[in-house]
CSV table of C-alpha atoms in Angstrom, one decimal:
chain,number,residue,atom,x,y,z
A,1,UNK,CA,-51.2,75.8,75.2
A,2,UNK,CA,-54.1,77.5,75.2
A,3,UNK,CA,-56.2,77.4,78.8
A,4,UNK,CA,-58.9,77.7,79.7
A,5,UNK,CA,-59.3,81.2,80.8
A,6,UNK,CA,-56.9,82.0,77.2
A,7,UNK,CA,-59.6,80.7,75.3
A,8,UNK,CA,-63.1,82.1,76.8
A,9,UNK,CA,-61.7,85.7,76.2
A,10,UNK,CA,-60.6,84.7,72.4
A,11,UNK,CA,-63.9,83.8,72.0
A,12,UNK,CA,-65.5,86.6,73.6
A,13,UNK,CA,-63.8,88.5,71.1
A,14,UNK,CA,-64.8,87.1,67.9
A,15,UNK,CA,-66.9,89.7,66.1
A,16,UNK,CA,-70.6,88.7,65.5
A,17,UNK,CA,-70.6,88.9,61.5
A,18,UNK,CA,-74.2,90.8,61.1
A,19,UNK,CA,-72.7,93.6,64.1
A,20,UNK,CA,-69.3,92.9,63.9
A,21,UNK,CA,-69.0,96.4,66.7
A,22,UNK,CA,-69.9,93.6,69.1
A,23,UNK,CA,-68.6,90.9,70.2
A,24,UNK,CA,-70.3,87.3,71.0
A,25,UNK,CA,-69.6,88.1,74.4
A,26,UNK,CA,-71.3,91.8,74.0
A,27,UNK,CA,-73.8,90.2,72.7
A,28,UNK,CA,-74.0,87.3,75.8
A,29,UNK,CA,-74.7,84.3,73.2
A,30,UNK,CA,-71.4,82.0,74.9
A,31,UNK,CA,-73.5,80.4,77.2
A,32,UNK,CA,-69.9,78.7,78.1
A,33,UNK,CA,-66.3,77.2,76.9
A,34,UNK,CA,-65.2,73.9,79.1
A,35,UNK,CA,-61.8,71.9,78.3
A,36,UNK,CA,-62.4,67.9,78.2
A,37,UNK,CA,-60.2,65.5,80.4
A,38,UNK,CA,-58.3,65.9,76.0
A,39,UNK,CA,-57.8,69.6,76.6
A,40,UNK,CA,-60.0,69.5,74.0
A,41,UNK,CA,-62.9,72.8,74.5
A,42,UNK,CA,-66.6,73.0,73.7
A,43,UNK,CA,-68.0,76.5,73.0
A,44,UNK,CA,-71.8,76.5,73.8
A,45,UNK,CA,-73.9,79.2,72.3
A,46,UNK,CA,-77.3,80.2,72.4
A,47,UNK,CA,-78.8,81.9,68.5
A,48,UNK,CA,-80.4,84.9,69.5
A,49,UNK,CA,-83.2,84.1,67.0
A,50,UNK,CA,-84.8,80.2,65.8
A,51,UNK,CA,-84.1,81.3,62.5
A,52,UNK,CA,-80.7,83.6,62.9
A,53,UNK,CA,-78.5,83.2,59.7
A,54,UNK,CA,-75.6,84.6,61.4
A,55,UNK,CA,-75.3,81.0,63.7
A,56,UNK,CA,-73.6,78.9,60.7
A,57,UNK,CA,-70.9,81.8,60.1
A,58,UNK,CA,-71.2,82.2,64.5
A,59,UNK,CA,-69.8,78.7,64.0
A,60,UNK,CA,-66.8,78.8,61.3
A,61,UNK,CA,-65.4,82.3,62.8
A,62,UNK,CA,-65.2,80.8,66.3
A,63,UNK,CA,-63.2,77.6,64.9
A,64,UNK,CA,-61.1,80.0,63.5
A,65,UNK,CA,-60.5,81.6,66.4
A,66,UNK,CA,-60.4,78.6,68.4
A,67,UNK,CA,-59.0,75.7,66.2
A,68,UNK,CA,-60.3,72.5,67.3
A,69,UNK,CA,-63.2,73.6,69.4
A,70,UNK,CA,-66.4,71.8,69.2
A,71,UNK,CA,-69.2,74.6,69.0
A,72,UNK,CA,-73.0,73.1,70.7
A,73,UNK,CA,-76.0,75.6,70.1
A,74,UNK,CA,-78.4,75.2,73.0
A,75,UNK,CA,-82.1,76.7,72.9
A,76,UNK,CA,-83.0,76.8,76.9
A,77,UNK,CA,-83.2,79.1,78.4
A,78,UNK,CA,-84.0,80.8,75.9
A,79,UNK,CA,-81.4,84.3,75.0
A,80,UNK,CA,-82.8,87.8,75.8
A,81,UNK,CA,-81.9,90.8,75.1
A,82,UNK,CA,-81.0,91.4,78.8
A,83,UNK,CA,-78.2,89.8,78.3
A,84,UNK,CA,-76.6,92.2,76.2
A,85,UNK,CA,-73.9,94.4,78.2
A,86,UNK,CA,-74.2,97.5,78.6
A,87,UNK,CA,-70.5,97.9,77.0
A,88,UNK,CA,-72.7,96.1,74.2
A,89,UNK,CA,-75.3,98.8,74.5
A,90,UNK,CA,-73.3,101.6,74.1
A,91,UNK,CA,-71.3,100.1,71.1
A,92,UNK,CA,-74.7,99.9,69.5
A,93,UNK,CA,-75.7,103.6,70.7
A,94,UNK,CA,-72.2,104.4,68.7
A,95,UNK,CA,-73.1,102.7,65.7
A,96,UNK,CA,-76.2,104.2,65.5
A,97,UNK,CA,-78.6,101.5,66.3
A,98,UNK,CA,-80.9,102.3,69.0
A,99,UNK,CA,-80.1,99.2,71.9
A,100,UNK,CA,-83.3,97.4,73.6
A,101,UNK,CA,-84.8,98.8,76.7
A,102,UNK,CA,-84.3,96.2,79.6
A,103,UNK,CA,-87.0,93.6,79.9
A,104,UNK,CA,-86.1,91.6,83.9
A,105,UNK,CA,-89.0,93.9,85.2
A,106,UNK,CA,-91.5,93.8,82.6
A,107,UNK,CA,-92.8,90.2,82.5
A,108,UNK,CA,-92.2,87.8,79.2
A,109,UNK,CA,-93.1,90.3,76.1
A,110,UNK,CA,-92.6,93.9,76.1
A,111,UNK,CA,-93.7,95.4,72.4
A,112,UNK,CA,-94.9,98.6,73.3
A,113,UNK,CA,-91.3,100.5,74.7
A,114,UNK,CA,-90.2,103.6,73.1
A,115,UNK,CA,-87.2,103.6,71.3
A,116,UNK,CA,-84.7,107.3,72.1
A,117,UNK,CA,-82.6,108.7,69.0
A,118,UNK,CA,-79.1,107.2,68.7
A,119,UNK,CA,-77.8,110.4,66.9
A,120,UNK,CA,-79.8,113.1,68.4
A,121,UNK,CA,-81.0,111.6,71.6
A,122,UNK,CA,-84.7,112.4,71.2
A,123,UNK,CA,-88.0,110.4,72.8
A,124,UNK,CA,-89.6,111.7,70.0
A,125,UNK,CA,-89.4,108.6,67.4
A,126,UNK,CA,-92.2,107.0,65.4
A,127,UNK,CA,-92.2,103.5,64.6
A,128,UNK,CA,-92.4,102.4,60.9
A,129,UNK,CA,-91.7,98.5,60.8
A,130,UNK,CA,-91.9,96.2,63.4
A,131,UNK,CA,-88.9,94.1,61.0
A,132,UNK,CA,-86.2,95.9,60.1
A,133,UNK,CA,-83.0,94.4,57.9
A,134,UNK,CA,-82.9,91.4,60.2
A,135,UNK,CA,-85.4,89.5,62.5
A,136,UNK,CA,-83.8,91.0,65.4
A,137,UNK,CA,-84.5,95.2,64.7
A,138,UNK,CA,-87.2,97.5,64.1
A,139,UNK,CA,-87.1,100.1,62.2
A,140,UNK,CA,-88.3,103.7,63.4
A,141,UNK,CA,-87.5,107.4,62.3
A,142,UNK,CA,-86.7,110.4,64.8
A,143,UNK,CA,-89.3,112.9,64.5
A,144,UNK,CA,-86.7,115.5,65.6
A,145,UNK,CA,-83.5,115.2,63.8
A,146,UNK,CA,-85.7,113.3,61.0
A,147,UNK,CA,-83.1,110.2,60.5
A,148,UNK,CA,-84.2,106.3,60.1
A,149,UNK,CA,-82.4,104.1,62.9
A,150,UNK,CA,-82.6,100.9,63.8
A,151,UNK,CA,-83.7,99.8,67.0
A,152,UNK,CA,-82.7,96.5,69.4
A,153,UNK,CA,-85.8,94.9,69.3
A,154,UNK,CA,-86.1,93.6,73.6
A,155,UNK,CA,-87.2,89.6,73.2
B,1,UNK,CA,-97.0,69.6,71.9
B,2,UNK,CA,-96.9,67.9,68.6
B,3,UNK,CA,-92.9,68.5,67.1
B,4,UNK,CA,-94.1,67.1,63.3
B,5,UNK,CA,-97.5,69.0,63.2
B,6,UNK,CA,-96.1,71.9,64.7
B,7,UNK,CA,-92.9,71.8,62.6
B,8,UNK,CA,-95.2,71.2,59.1
B,9,UNK,CA,-97.2,74.0,60.8
B,10,UNK,CA,-94.1,76.4,61.0
B,11,UNK,CA,-92.1,74.6,57.4
B,12,UNK,CA,-95.6,75.6,55.3
B,13,UNK,CA,-96.3,78.6,56.6
B,14,UNK,CA,-92.0,80.0,56.0
B,15,UNK,CA,-92.2,79.3,52.4
B,16,UNK,CA,-96.1,80.7,51.9
B,17,UNK,CA,-94.4,83.2,53.5
B,18,UNK,CA,-91.1,83.9,51.2
B,19,UNK,CA,-93.8,83.6,48.5
B,20,UNK,CA,-94.1,87.1,48.7
B,21,UNK,CA,-90.5,88.2,48.9
B,22,UNK,CA,-89.8,90.9,46.4
B,23,UNK,CA,-94.1,91.3,45.8
B,24,UNK,CA,-95.2,93.3,49.1
B,25,UNK,CA,-97.0,95.8,48.6
B,26,UNK,CA,-93.8,98.4,50.2
B,27,UNK,CA,-90.4,97.8,50.9
B,28,UNK,CA,-90.9,97.6,55.0
B,29,UNK,CA,-93.4,94.8,54.5
B,30,UNK,CA,-91.8,92.4,52.1
B,31,UNK,CA,-88.6,92.8,55.1
B,32,UNK,CA,-91.1,91.6,57.9
B,33,UNK,CA,-93.0,89.1,55.8
B,34,UNK,CA,-89.0,87.8,54.9
B,35,UNK,CA,-87.9,87.6,58.1
B,36,UNK,CA,-91.8,86.2,60.1
B,37,UNK,CA,-90.7,84.0,57.3
B,38,UNK,CA,-86.7,83.3,58.8
B,39,UNK,CA,-88.4,82.9,62.5
B,40,UNK,CA,-90.7,80.4,61.4
B,41,UNK,CA,-88.2,78.7,59.1
B,42,UNK,CA,-86.1,78.2,62.6
B,43,UNK,CA,-88.4,77.0,64.4
B,44,UNK,CA,-89.2,74.3,61.8
B,45,UNK,CA,-86.3,73.2,61.5
B,46,UNK,CA,-85.5,72.9,65.5
B,47,UNK,CA,-88.5,70.8,66.0
B,48,UNK,CA,-88.1,68.7,62.4
B,49,UNK,CA,-85.2,67.8,63.8
B,50,UNK,CA,-86.2,66.1,66.7
B,51,UNK,CA,-88.3,63.9,64.6
B,52,UNK,CA,-85.9,63.4,62.0
B,53,UNK,CA,-83.8,64.4,59.6
B,54,UNK,CA,-84.4,68.1,58.6
B,55,UNK,CA,-83.8,67.9,54.9
B,56,UNK,CA,-85.6,64.6,54.0
B,57,UNK,CA,-88.8,65.8,56.0
B,58,UNK,CA,-88.8,68.9,54.3
B,59,UNK,CA,-87.7,67.6,50.9
B,60,UNK,CA,-88.4,64.1,50.4
B,61,UNK,CA,-91.8,63.7,51.6
B,62,UNK,CA,-95.4,63.7,49.6
B,63,UNK,CA,-98.5,65.9,50.1
B,64,UNK,CA,-100.4,62.9,52.3
B,65,UNK,CA,-97.3,62.8,55.2
B,66,UNK,CA,-97.4,66.0,55.9
B,67,UNK,CA,-99.1,67.2,58.9
B,68,UNK,CA,-99.9,70.7,58.8
B,69,UNK,CA,-102.8,71.8,59.3
B,70,UNK,CA,-105.3,73.3,56.5
B,71,UNK,CA,-104.9,77.2,57.2
B,72,UNK,CA,-101.1,77.2,56.7
B,73,UNK,CA,-101.3,76.4,53.4
B,74,UNK,CA,-103.9,78.1,52.2
B,75,UNK,CA,-102.3,80.7,49.1
B,76,UNK,CA,-100.9,84.4,50.1
B,77,UNK,CA,-104.6,85.5,48.0
B,78,UNK,CA,-104.3,89.3,48.5
B,79,UNK,CA,-102.2,90.5,51.7
B,80,UNK,CA,-105.4,90.6,53.5
B,81,UNK,CA,-105.2,86.9,53.3
B,82,UNK,CA,-102.3,86.8,54.1
B,83,UNK,CA,-102.7,89.2,57.0
B,84,UNK,CA,-106.0,87.4,58.8
B,85,UNK,CA,-103.8,84.1,58.5
B,86,UNK,CA,-101.4,85.8,60.1
B,87,UNK,CA,-103.4,86.3,63.0
B,88,UNK,CA,-105.5,83.4,63.1
B,89,UNK,CA,-102.2,81.4,63.0
B,90,UNK,CA,-99.4,83.2,65.2
B,91,UNK,CA,-102.5,83.8,67.8
B,92,UNK,CA,-102.9,80.0,67.8
B,93,UNK,CA,-99.1,79.2,68.0
B,94,UNK,CA,-99.0,82.1,70.7
B,95,UNK,CA,-101.0,79.9,73.2
B,96,UNK,CA,-99.3,76.5,72.0
B,97,UNK,CA,-95.4,77.1,72.9
B,98,UNK,CA,-96.7,79.5,75.9
B,99,UNK,CA,-98.6,76.3,77.6
B,100,UNK,CA,-95.3,74.6,76.8
B,101,UNK,CA,-92.9,76.8,79.0
B,102,UNK,CA,-90.6,73.3,79.6
B,103,UNK,CA,-89.4,73.0,76.0
B,104,UNK,CA,-86.3,75.0,74.5
B,105,UNK,CA,-88.1,75.5,71.1
B,106,UNK,CA,-91.1,76.6,72.7
B,107,UNK,CA,-89.5,79.2,75.2
B,108,UNK,CA,-87.4,80.4,72.8
B,109,UNK,CA,-90.1,80.7,69.7
B,110,UNK,CA,-93.0,82.2,72.0
B,111,UNK,CA,-90.7,85.5,72.3
B,112,UNK,CA,-90.5,85.4,68.6
B,113,UNK,CA,-93.7,84.5,67.9
B,114,UNK,CA,-95.7,87.8,70.3
B,115,UNK,CA,-93.9,89.8,67.5
B,116,UNK,CA,-95.4,87.9,64.7
B,117,UNK,CA,-98.9,88.5,66.4
B,118,UNK,CA,-99.0,92.2,67.3
B,119,UNK,CA,-97.6,92.4,63.4
B,120,UNK,CA,-100.6,90.7,62.3
B,121,UNK,CA,-102.9,92.3,64.8
B,122,UNK,CA,-101.6,95.4,63.8
B,123,UNK,CA,-102.0,95.7,60.4
B,124,UNK,CA,-106.0,94.3,61.1
B,125,UNK,CA,-106.7,97.2,63.0
B,126,UNK,CA,-104.8,99.4,59.8
B,127,UNK,CA,-107.3,97.3,57.0
B,128,UNK,CA,-110.1,96.8,59.0
B,129,UNK,CA,-110.4,100.7,60.1
B,130,UNK,CA,-108.7,102.0,56.9
B,131,UNK,CA,-110.9,102.7,53.6
B,132,UNK,CA,-114.3,100.5,52.4
B,133,UNK,CA,-111.8,98.5,50.2
B,134,UNK,CA,-109.2,97.8,52.5
B,135,UNK,CA,-112.6,96.4,55.5
B,136,UNK,CA,-113.8,94.6,52.5
B,137,UNK,CA,-111.1,93.0,51.5
B,138,UNK,CA,-110.0,92.3,55.4
B,139,UNK,CA,-113.9,91.1,55.6
B,140,UNK,CA,-113.4,88.4,52.4
B,141,UNK,CA,-110.7,86.9,54.2
B,142,UNK,CA,-111.9,86.5,57.5
B,143,UNK,CA,-114.9,84.6,55.6
B,144,UNK,CA,-112.7,82.2,53.3
B,145,UNK,CA,-110.4,81.5,56.0
B,146,UNK,CA,-112.7,81.0,59.1
B,147,UNK,CA,-113.0,77.3,58.2
B,148,UNK,CA,-109.9,76.1,58.7
B,149,UNK,CA,-109.8,77.3,62.5
B,150,UNK,CA,-111.8,74.5,63.7
B,151,UNK,CA,-109.1,72.2,63.0
B,152,UNK,CA,-106.0,73.9,65.1
B,153,UNK,CA,-107.5,73.3,68.3
B,154,UNK,CA,-110.4,70.2,68.4
B,155,UNK,CA,-108.1,68.2,65.9
B,156,UNK,CA,-105.7,67.4,68.0
B,157,UNK,CA,-108.1,66.4,70.4
B,158,UNK,CA,-110.1,64.5,67.9
B,159,UNK,CA,-107.0,62.3,67.1
B,160,UNK,CA,-106.1,61.5,70.3
B,161,UNK,CA,-109.5,59.9,71.3
B,162,UNK,CA,-109.7,57.7,68.4
B,163,UNK,CA,-106.8,56.5,69.4
B,164,UNK,CA,-107.9,56.1,72.9
B,165,UNK,CA,-111.0,53.8,71.5
B,166,UNK,CA,-108.4,51.9,69.2
B,167,UNK,CA,-106.8,51.0,72.9
B,168,UNK,CA,-109.5,50.6,74.5
B,169,UNK,CA,-111.0,48.0,72.5
B,170,UNK,CA,-107.4,46.4,72.2
B,171,UNK,CA,-107.4,46.6,76.2
B,172,UNK,CA,-111.1,45.0,76.3
B,173,UNK,CA,-110.2,42.3,73.7
B,174,UNK,CA,-106.8,41.1,75.8
B,175,UNK,CA,-109.0,41.7,78.5
B,176,UNK,CA,-110.9,38.5,77.8
B,177,UNK,CA,-108.6,36.2,77.4
B,178,UNK,CA,-106.5,37.5,80.3
B,179,UNK,CA,-106.6,36.6,84.4
B,180,UNK,CA,-108.6,39.0,86.8
B,181,UNK,CA,-105.5,40.5,88.2
B,182,UNK,CA,-104.3,41.5,84.0
B,183,UNK,CA,-107.9,42.9,83.9
B,184,UNK,CA,-107.9,45.4,86.9
B,185,UNK,CA,-104.2,46.2,85.7
B,186,UNK,CA,-105.4,46.9,82.5
B,187,UNK,CA,-108.5,48.8,83.7
B,188,UNK,CA,-105.7,51.0,85.8
B,189,UNK,CA,-103.4,51.7,82.6
B,190,UNK,CA,-107.1,52.5,80.8
B,191,UNK,CA,-108.6,54.9,82.9
B,192,UNK,CA,-104.8,56.3,83.7
B,193,UNK,CA,-104.8,56.8,80.3
B,194,UNK,CA,-108.3,58.7,80.4
B,195,UNK,CA,-107.0,60.6,82.6
B,196,UNK,CA,-104.3,62.0,80.9
B,197,UNK,CA,-107.2,62.4,77.4
B,198,UNK,CA,-108.8,64.5,79.7
B,199,UNK,CA,-106.3,66.6,80.5
B,200,UNK,CA,-104.8,67.0,77.6
B,201,UNK,CA,-108.6,67.5,76.7
B,202,UNK,CA,-109.1,70.4,79.1
B,203,UNK,CA,-105.8,71.9,78.3
B,204,UNK,CA,-106.8,72.1,74.5
B,205,UNK,CA,-110.0,73.8,75.9
B,206,UNK,CA,-107.8,76.1,77.8
B,207,UNK,CA,-105.9,77.2,74.7
B,208,UNK,CA,-109.4,77.8,72.9
B,209,UNK,CA,-110.5,80.3,75.3
B,210,UNK,CA,-107.7,82.3,75.4
B,211,UNK,CA,-107.5,82.0,71.5
B,212,UNK,CA,-111.1,83.1,71.0
B,213,UNK,CA,-110.3,85.5,73.4
B,214,UNK,CA,-107.9,87.3,71.7
B,215,UNK,CA,-108.6,86.8,68.6
B,216,UNK,CA,-112.0,88.2,68.8
B,217,UNK,CA,-110.2,91.2,71.1
B,218,UNK,CA,-108.4,91.8,67.7
B,219,UNK,CA,-111.1,91.5,64.9
B,220,UNK,CA,-113.6,94.0,67.4
B,221,UNK,CA,-111.5,96.3,67.7
B,222,UNK,CA,-111.1,96.5,63.7
B,223,UNK,CA,-114.8,96.3,62.9
B,224,UNK,CA,-114.6,93.4,61.8
B,225,UNK,CA,-117.3,90.8,62.9
B,226,UNK,CA,-116.1,87.2,63.6
B,227,UNK,CA,-118.1,84.5,61.4
B,228,UNK,CA,-120.4,82.3,63.2
B,229,UNK,CA,-122.0,79.0,62.1
B,230,UNK,CA,-119.2,78.6,59.5
B,231,UNK,CA,-118.8,74.2,59.0
B,232,UNK,CA,-115.8,74.0,59.5
B,233,UNK,CA,-112.7,71.9,57.4
B,234,UNK,CA,-110.5,69.0,58.6
B,235,UNK,CA,-107.9,66.7,57.9
B,236,UNK,CA,-104.6,68.2,57.3
B,237,UNK,CA,-103.5,66.5,60.7
B,238,UNK,CA,-103.8,63.3,58.7
B,239,UNK,CA,-102.5,63.7,55.8
B,240,UNK,CA,-105.6,64.6,53.9
B,241,UNK,CA,-105.0,68.0,52.5
B,242,UNK,CA,-106.3,70.6,50.1
B,243,UNK,CA,-104.9,71.0,47.1
B,244,UNK,CA,-103.0,73.9,47.3
B,245,UNK,CA,-100.0,71.9,49.7
B,246,UNK,CA,-99.0,70.0,46.5
B,247,UNK,CA,-98.4,72.6,44.5
B,248,UNK,CA,-96.1,74.7,48.1
B,249,UNK,CA,-93.9,71.3,47.9
B,250,UNK,CA,-93.3,71.0,44.3
B,251,UNK,CA,-91.8,74.8,44.5
B,252,UNK,CA,-90.2,74.1,47.7
B,253,UNK,CA,-88.5,70.6,46.8
B,254,UNK,CA,-87.9,70.7,43.1
B,255,UNK,CA,-84.2,71.7,43.8
B,256,UNK,CA,-83.7,69.0,45.9
B,257,UNK,CA,-85.4,66.3,44.3
B,258,UNK,CA,-83.7,67.3,40.8
B,259,UNK,CA,-80.0,67.5,42.8
B,260,UNK,CA,-80.0,66.0,46.1
B,261,UNK,CA,-77.8,67.6,48.6
B,262,UNK,CA,-77.2,71.0,46.4
B,263,UNK,CA,-75.8,73.8,48.1
B,264,UNK,CA,-74.8,77.1,47.7
């Protein structure tokens, strides 16, 4: 018999299919895990982007981790990169991806935040493209160590 | 916000942008345009799912059943045309989504579209201030696409007024056959509807003002001139499209129509 607490822990530990260095818990996309009167679980998730192609894979992965769980998607309130945990941000950095800055004090949209190089730590970086390997990342180059890197965009 | 109209806008523009994949000027832009397309596809799916079955709506309607604005169906042309089209449309969608924070799709979409608008503005500045050739191409694109901008705002208000006129006429007819109490109630309803319409008109006017301000500022910074006195083209919101939509749909729908329910 799986308890609610165990179910939450299992779902939270599912790796993200596109960024397996992060778990769904790190990303902050699991809104809620509920248990119905019949003992079945419902997992409420929110997509990072409207067109995120990983959502289907995420639904399947949750179903595998917690057999029989019903996965529901909600859009509102919209996911924000502020929901990525501090641990998640550290994992991104270790993985060579510059983590997003915090939006909470900057109003609805911040586009001019500079990204720090995740390899050498220099703030001397240059935006190459607003869109990187996935919708959630932008492409930068470090002026100091010359390495290109992905930056997780603030939304 | 009209889920069918905006959903169709997103779907058609998504398909247009996807046509660039493997053909964009550089690898970075190829990836960027694909990502813009993907965002719009996601928004289209959420919006069209509110109206009906998303696959049936996307794959089994003919051009006359689509309610997208004419702007988004215009061909990609050169990269300048694609950039100008995206600047004009994304800045419109940004205003629409921003005006509906209570709507889940809009509240999520506005964050994504902010990046679209920024992407298009950046390229507008770069190409407008670039070489004589890039400036010439941007000017040509602006002249070609400006006739489709009036529809973004005016058509909604016009359609609503047409509906209201019909309703007013019907109510007037009904009232002749009815008692005085009914007359009063009809009059009140008509007045309420007119008040709602006035509020809608005021909101459209507000969106238009913000849009004009933003687009004008970006074009100004890019050394480009806002076209004036251009005759505007309408029809998309009523299903009367330019010849380009049919060709786009043929390509988008061919597989599904040939093999219904095909997946891979």
